[in-house]
PDB file of C-alpha atoms in Angstrom:
ATOM      1  CA  PHE A 118      -0.001   0.004   0.002  1.00 63.00           C
ATOM      2  CA  ILE A 119       2.811   2.424   0.812  1.00 64.00           C
ATOM      3  CA  THR A 120       4.550   1.748  -2.479  1.00 68.00           C
ATOM      4  CA  GLN A 121       1.290   2.297  -4.301  1.00 67.00           C
ATOM      5  CA  ASN A 122       0.800   5.581  -2.478  1.00 67.00           C
ATOM      6  CA  ILE A 123       4.379   6.640  -3.216  1.00 66.00           C
ATOM      7  CA  SER A 124       3.962   5.646  -6.840  1.00 72.00           C
ATOM      8  CA  ASP A 125       0.734   7.652  -7.079  1.00 71.00           C
ATOM      9  CA  GLN A 126       2.477  10.650  -5.518  1.00 75.00           C
ATOM     10  CA  ASN A 127       5.336  10.287  -7.975  1.00 77.00           C
ATOM     11  CA  ASP A 128       2.880  10.156 -10.861  1.00 78.00           C
ATOM     12  CA  ALA A 129       1.098  13.228  -9.556  1.00 81.00           C
ATOM     13  CA  THR A 130       4.419  14.979  -9.036  1.00 86.00           C
ATOM     14  CA  LEU A 131       5.574  14.048 -12.550  1.00 87.00           C
ATOM     15  CA  TYR A 132       2.258  15.313 -13.938  1.00 87.00           C
ATOM     16  CA  GLU A 133       2.599  18.559 -11.991  1.00 90.00           C
ATOM     17  CA  LEU A 134       6.213  18.883 -13.192  1.00 91.00           C
ATOM     18  CA  GLN A 135       5.207  18.363 -16.824  1.00 93.00           C
ATOM     19  CA  ARG A 136       2.314  20.806 -16.496  1.00 94.00           C
ATOM     20  CA  THR A 137       4.602  23.368 -14.883  1.00 95.00           C
ATOM     21  CA  LYS A 138       7.202  22.902 -17.673  1.00 96.00           C
ATOM     22  CA  VAL A 139       4.508  23.410 -20.326  1.00 96.00           C
ATOM     23  CA  GLU A 140       3.255  26.521 -18.546  1.00 96.00           C
ATOM     24  CA  HIS A 141       6.860  27.724 -18.205  1.00 97.00           C
ATOM     25  CA  ASN A 142       7.576  27.199 -21.920  1.00 96.00           C
ATOM     26  CA  ALA A 143       4.349  28.966 -22.910  1.00 96.00           C
ATOM     27  CA  LEU A 144       5.126  31.854 -20.595  1.00 97.00           C
ATOM     28  CA  ALA A 145       8.720  32.045 -21.895  1.00 97.00           C
ATOM     29  CA  LYS A 146       7.443  32.212 -25.504  1.00 97.00           C
ATOM     30  CA  LYS A 147       4.946  34.889 -24.535  1.00 96.00           C
ATOM     31  CA  ILE A 148       7.676  36.942 -22.824  1.00 97.00           C
ATOM     32  CA  GLU A 149       9.952  36.534 -25.857  1.00 97.00           C
ATOM     33  CA  GLU A 150       7.139  37.689 -28.186  1.00 97.00           C
ATOM     34  CA  ASN A 151       6.325  40.638 -25.932  1.00 97.00           C
ATOM     35  CA  GLU A 152      10.006  41.665 -25.913  1.00 97.00           C
ATOM     36  CA  ARG A 153      10.075  41.604 -29.732  1.00 97.00           C
ATOM     37  CA  LEU A 154       6.884  43.653 -29.837  1.00 97.00           C
ATOM     38  CA  LEU A 155       8.343  46.097 -27.324  1.00 97.00           C
ATOM     39  CA  GLU A 156      11.494  46.516 -29.428  1.00 97.00           C
ATOM     40  CA  GLN A 157       9.368  47.132 -32.535  1.00 97.00           C
ATOM     41  CA  ALA A 158       7.214  49.645 -30.660  1.00 97.00           C
ATOM     42  CA  GLU A 159      10.300  51.479 -29.428  1.00 97.00           C
ATOM     43  CA  ARG A 160      11.685  51.666 -33.000  1.00 97.00           C
ATOM     44  CA  ASP A 161       8.312  52.946 -34.223  1.00 97.00           C
ATOM     45  CA  LEU A 162       8.290  55.527 -31.463  1.00 97.00           C
ATOM     46  CA  ILE A 163      11.751  56.766 -32.385  1.00 97.00           C
ATOM     47  CA  GLU A 164      10.754  57.035 -36.066  1.00 97.00           C
ATOM     48  CA  ALA A 165       7.570  58.909 -35.135  1.00 97.00           C
ATOM     49  CA  GLN A 166       9.504  61.336 -32.953  1.00 96.00           C
ATOM     50  CA  GLN A 167      11.973  61.973 -35.778  1.00 96.00           C
ATOM     51  CA  ARG A 168       9.139  62.645 -38.218  1.00 94.00           C
ATOM     52  CA  ARG A 169       7.537  64.969 -35.680  1.00 91.00           C
ATOM     53  CA  ASP A 170      10.814  66.870 -35.193  1.00 91.00           C
ATOM     54  CA  GLU A 171      11.299  67.149 -38.977  1.00 90.00           C
ATOM     55  CA  PHE A 172       7.780  68.448 -39.357  1.00 87.00           C
ATOM     56  CA  ALA A 173       8.288  70.958 -36.551  1.00 82.00           C
ATOM     57  CA  GLN A 174      11.438  72.254 -38.218  1.00 84.00           C
ATOM     58  CA  ARG A 175       9.630  72.888 -41.479  1.00 82.00           C
ATOM     59  CA  GLN A 176       7.932  76.229 -41.439  1.00 72.00           C
ATOM     60  CA  LEU A 177       4.919  76.541 -43.626  1.00 69.00           C
ATOM     61  CA  GLN A 178       5.094  79.540 -45.904  1.00 71.00           C
ATOM     62  CA  HIS A 179       1.787  81.351 -45.761  1.00 72.00           C
ATOM     63  CA  PRO A 180       1.386  84.183 -48.214  1.00 70.00           C
ATOM     64  CA  SER A 181       1.059  87.477 -46.448  1.00 80.00           C
ATOM     65  CA  VAL A 182      -2.285  89.229 -46.364  1.00 80.00           C
ATOM     66  CA  ASP A 183      -0.900  92.200 -48.302  1.00 82.00           C
ATOM     67  CA  SER A 184       0.365  90.065 -51.185  1.00 84.00           C
ATOM     68  CA  THR A 185      -2.982  88.290 -51.356  1.00 84.00           C
ATOM     69  CA  LEU A 186      -4.834  91.599 -51.281  1.00 90.00           C
ATOM     70  CA  ASP A 187      -2.540  93.043 -53.949  1.00 92.00           C
ATOM     71  CA  VAL A 188      -3.708  90.390 -56.405  1.00 91.00           C
ATOM     72  CA  ILE A 189      -7.334  91.148 -55.552  1.00 93.00           C
ATOM     73  CA  ARG A 190      -6.740  94.910 -55.865  1.00 95.00           C
ATOM     74  CA  LYS A 191      -5.208  94.458 -59.315  1.00 96.00           C
ATOM     75  CA  GLN A 192      -8.213  92.411 -60.400  1.00 96.00           C
ATOM     76  CA  ILE A 193     -10.559  95.090 -59.051  1.00 97.00           C
ATOM     77  CA  LYS A 194      -8.628  97.797 -60.930  1.00 97.00           C
ATOM     78  CA  VAL A 195      -8.945  95.825 -64.201  1.00 97.00           C
ATOM     79  CA  GLN A 196     -12.685  95.386 -63.647  1.00 96.00           C
ATOM     80  CA  GLU A 197     -13.096  99.114 -62.899  1.00 97.00           C
ATOM     81  CA  GLN A 198     -11.273  99.966 -66.118  1.00 95.00           C
ATOM     82  CA  LEU A 199     -13.579  97.651 -68.055  1.00 94.00           C
ATOM     83  CA  VAL A 200     -16.626  99.344 -66.469  1.00 94.00           C
ATOM     84  CA  GLU A 201     -15.253 102.779 -67.391  1.00 92.00           C
ATOM     85  CA  GLU A 202     -14.750 101.663 -71.000  1.00 90.00           C
ATOM     86  CA  LEU A 203     -18.304 100.337 -71.154  1.00 88.00           C
ATOM     87  CA  LEU A 204     -19.662 103.590 -69.706  1.00 85.00           C
ATOM     88  CA  ALA A 205     -17.632 105.588 -72.216  1.00 82.00           C
ATOM     89  CA  ARG A 206     -19.214 103.609 -75.038  1.00 79.00           C
ATOM     90  CA  ARG A 207     -22.693 104.357 -73.704  1.00 77.00           C
ATOM     91  CA  THR A 208     -22.306 108.150 -73.633  1.00 72.00           C
ATOM     92  CA  PRO A 209     -24.155 109.723 -76.536  1.00 74.00           C
ATOM     93  CA  LEU A 210     -22.142 111.292 -79.322  1.00 70.00           C
ATOM     94  CA  VAL A 211     -22.813 115.011 -79.523  1.00 72.00           C
ATOM     95  CA  LEU A 212     -22.286 116.604 -82.921  1.00 67.00           C
ATOM     96  CA  LYS A 213     -21.723 120.330 -83.056  1.00 71.00           C
ATOM     97  CA  SER A 214     -22.098 122.182 -86.251  1.00 68.00           C
ATOM     98  CA  PRO A 215     -19.914 125.138 -87.150  1.00 73.00           C
ATOM     99  CA  ILE A 216     -22.910 126.681 -88.891  1.00 74.00           C
ATOM    100  CA  ASP A 217     -26.476 127.429 -87.857  1.00 77.00           C
ATOM    101  CA  GLY A 218     -29.021 124.731 -88.410  1.00 73.00           C
ATOM    102  CA  VAL A 219     -30.668 121.760 -86.825  1.00 71.00           C
ATOM    103  CA  VAL A 220     -28.421 119.206 -85.236  1.00 61.00           C
ATOM    104  CA  VAL A 221     -29.824 115.808 -84.562  1.00 67.00           C
ATOM    105  CA  GLN A 222     -28.295 113.768 -81.791  1.00 69.00           C
ATOM    106  CA  LEU A 223     -27.180 110.314 -82.861  1.00 66.00           C
ATOM    107  CA  HIS A 224     -26.633 107.358 -80.625  1.00 69.00           C
ATOM    108  CA  GLY A 225     -24.114 105.001 -82.097  1.00 69.00           C
ATOM    109  CA  ARG A 226     -21.064 102.922 -81.532  1.00 71.00           C
ATOM    110  CA  ALA A 227     -17.612 103.119 -82.961  1.00 70.00           C
ATOM    111  CA  ARG A 228     -17.340 102.168 -86.640  1.00 70.00           C
ATOM    112  CA  GLU A 229     -21.113 102.363 -87.179  1.00 70.00           C
ATOM    113  CA  VAL A 230     -22.348 104.226 -90.191  1.00 67.00           C
ATOM    114  CA  GLY A 231     -25.027 106.799 -89.444  1.00 62.00           C
ATOM    115  CA  LEU A 232     -27.995 107.438 -91.768  1.00 58.00           C
ATOM    116  CA  ARG A 233     -28.215 110.760 -93.593  1.00 58.00           C
ATOM    117  CA  ARG A 234     -31.198 112.892 -92.826  1.00 57.00           C
ATOM    118  CA  ASN A 235     -32.328 115.745 -94.965  1.00 59.00           C
ATOM    119  CA  VAL A 236     -34.034 118.514 -93.127  1.00 52.00           C
TER     120      VAL A 236
END
């Protein structure tokens, strides 16, 4: 009976030893994998910090407000000149005669031929 009991205890101890070794191996593999992941994360962190520093060193060139407004002012000036030209075309042409008589006012555009009128 004692040998049977000792044998059972040995079997249980061997089983516990094997189970502990399996758990140890699994835990060792998990630790090894976590260490690799940690190294990769540290490399990624260093790369990200370098990219951040490079980005911080670059200064974005924003055009100044005056240079932007200068372009708009030039466009406004061109549009105003076009409006003045259109208004100049719309003013009636006044003919003045060096002699007495009836003068008829004609509305026309450049290079248009006027009709003759006999009065």
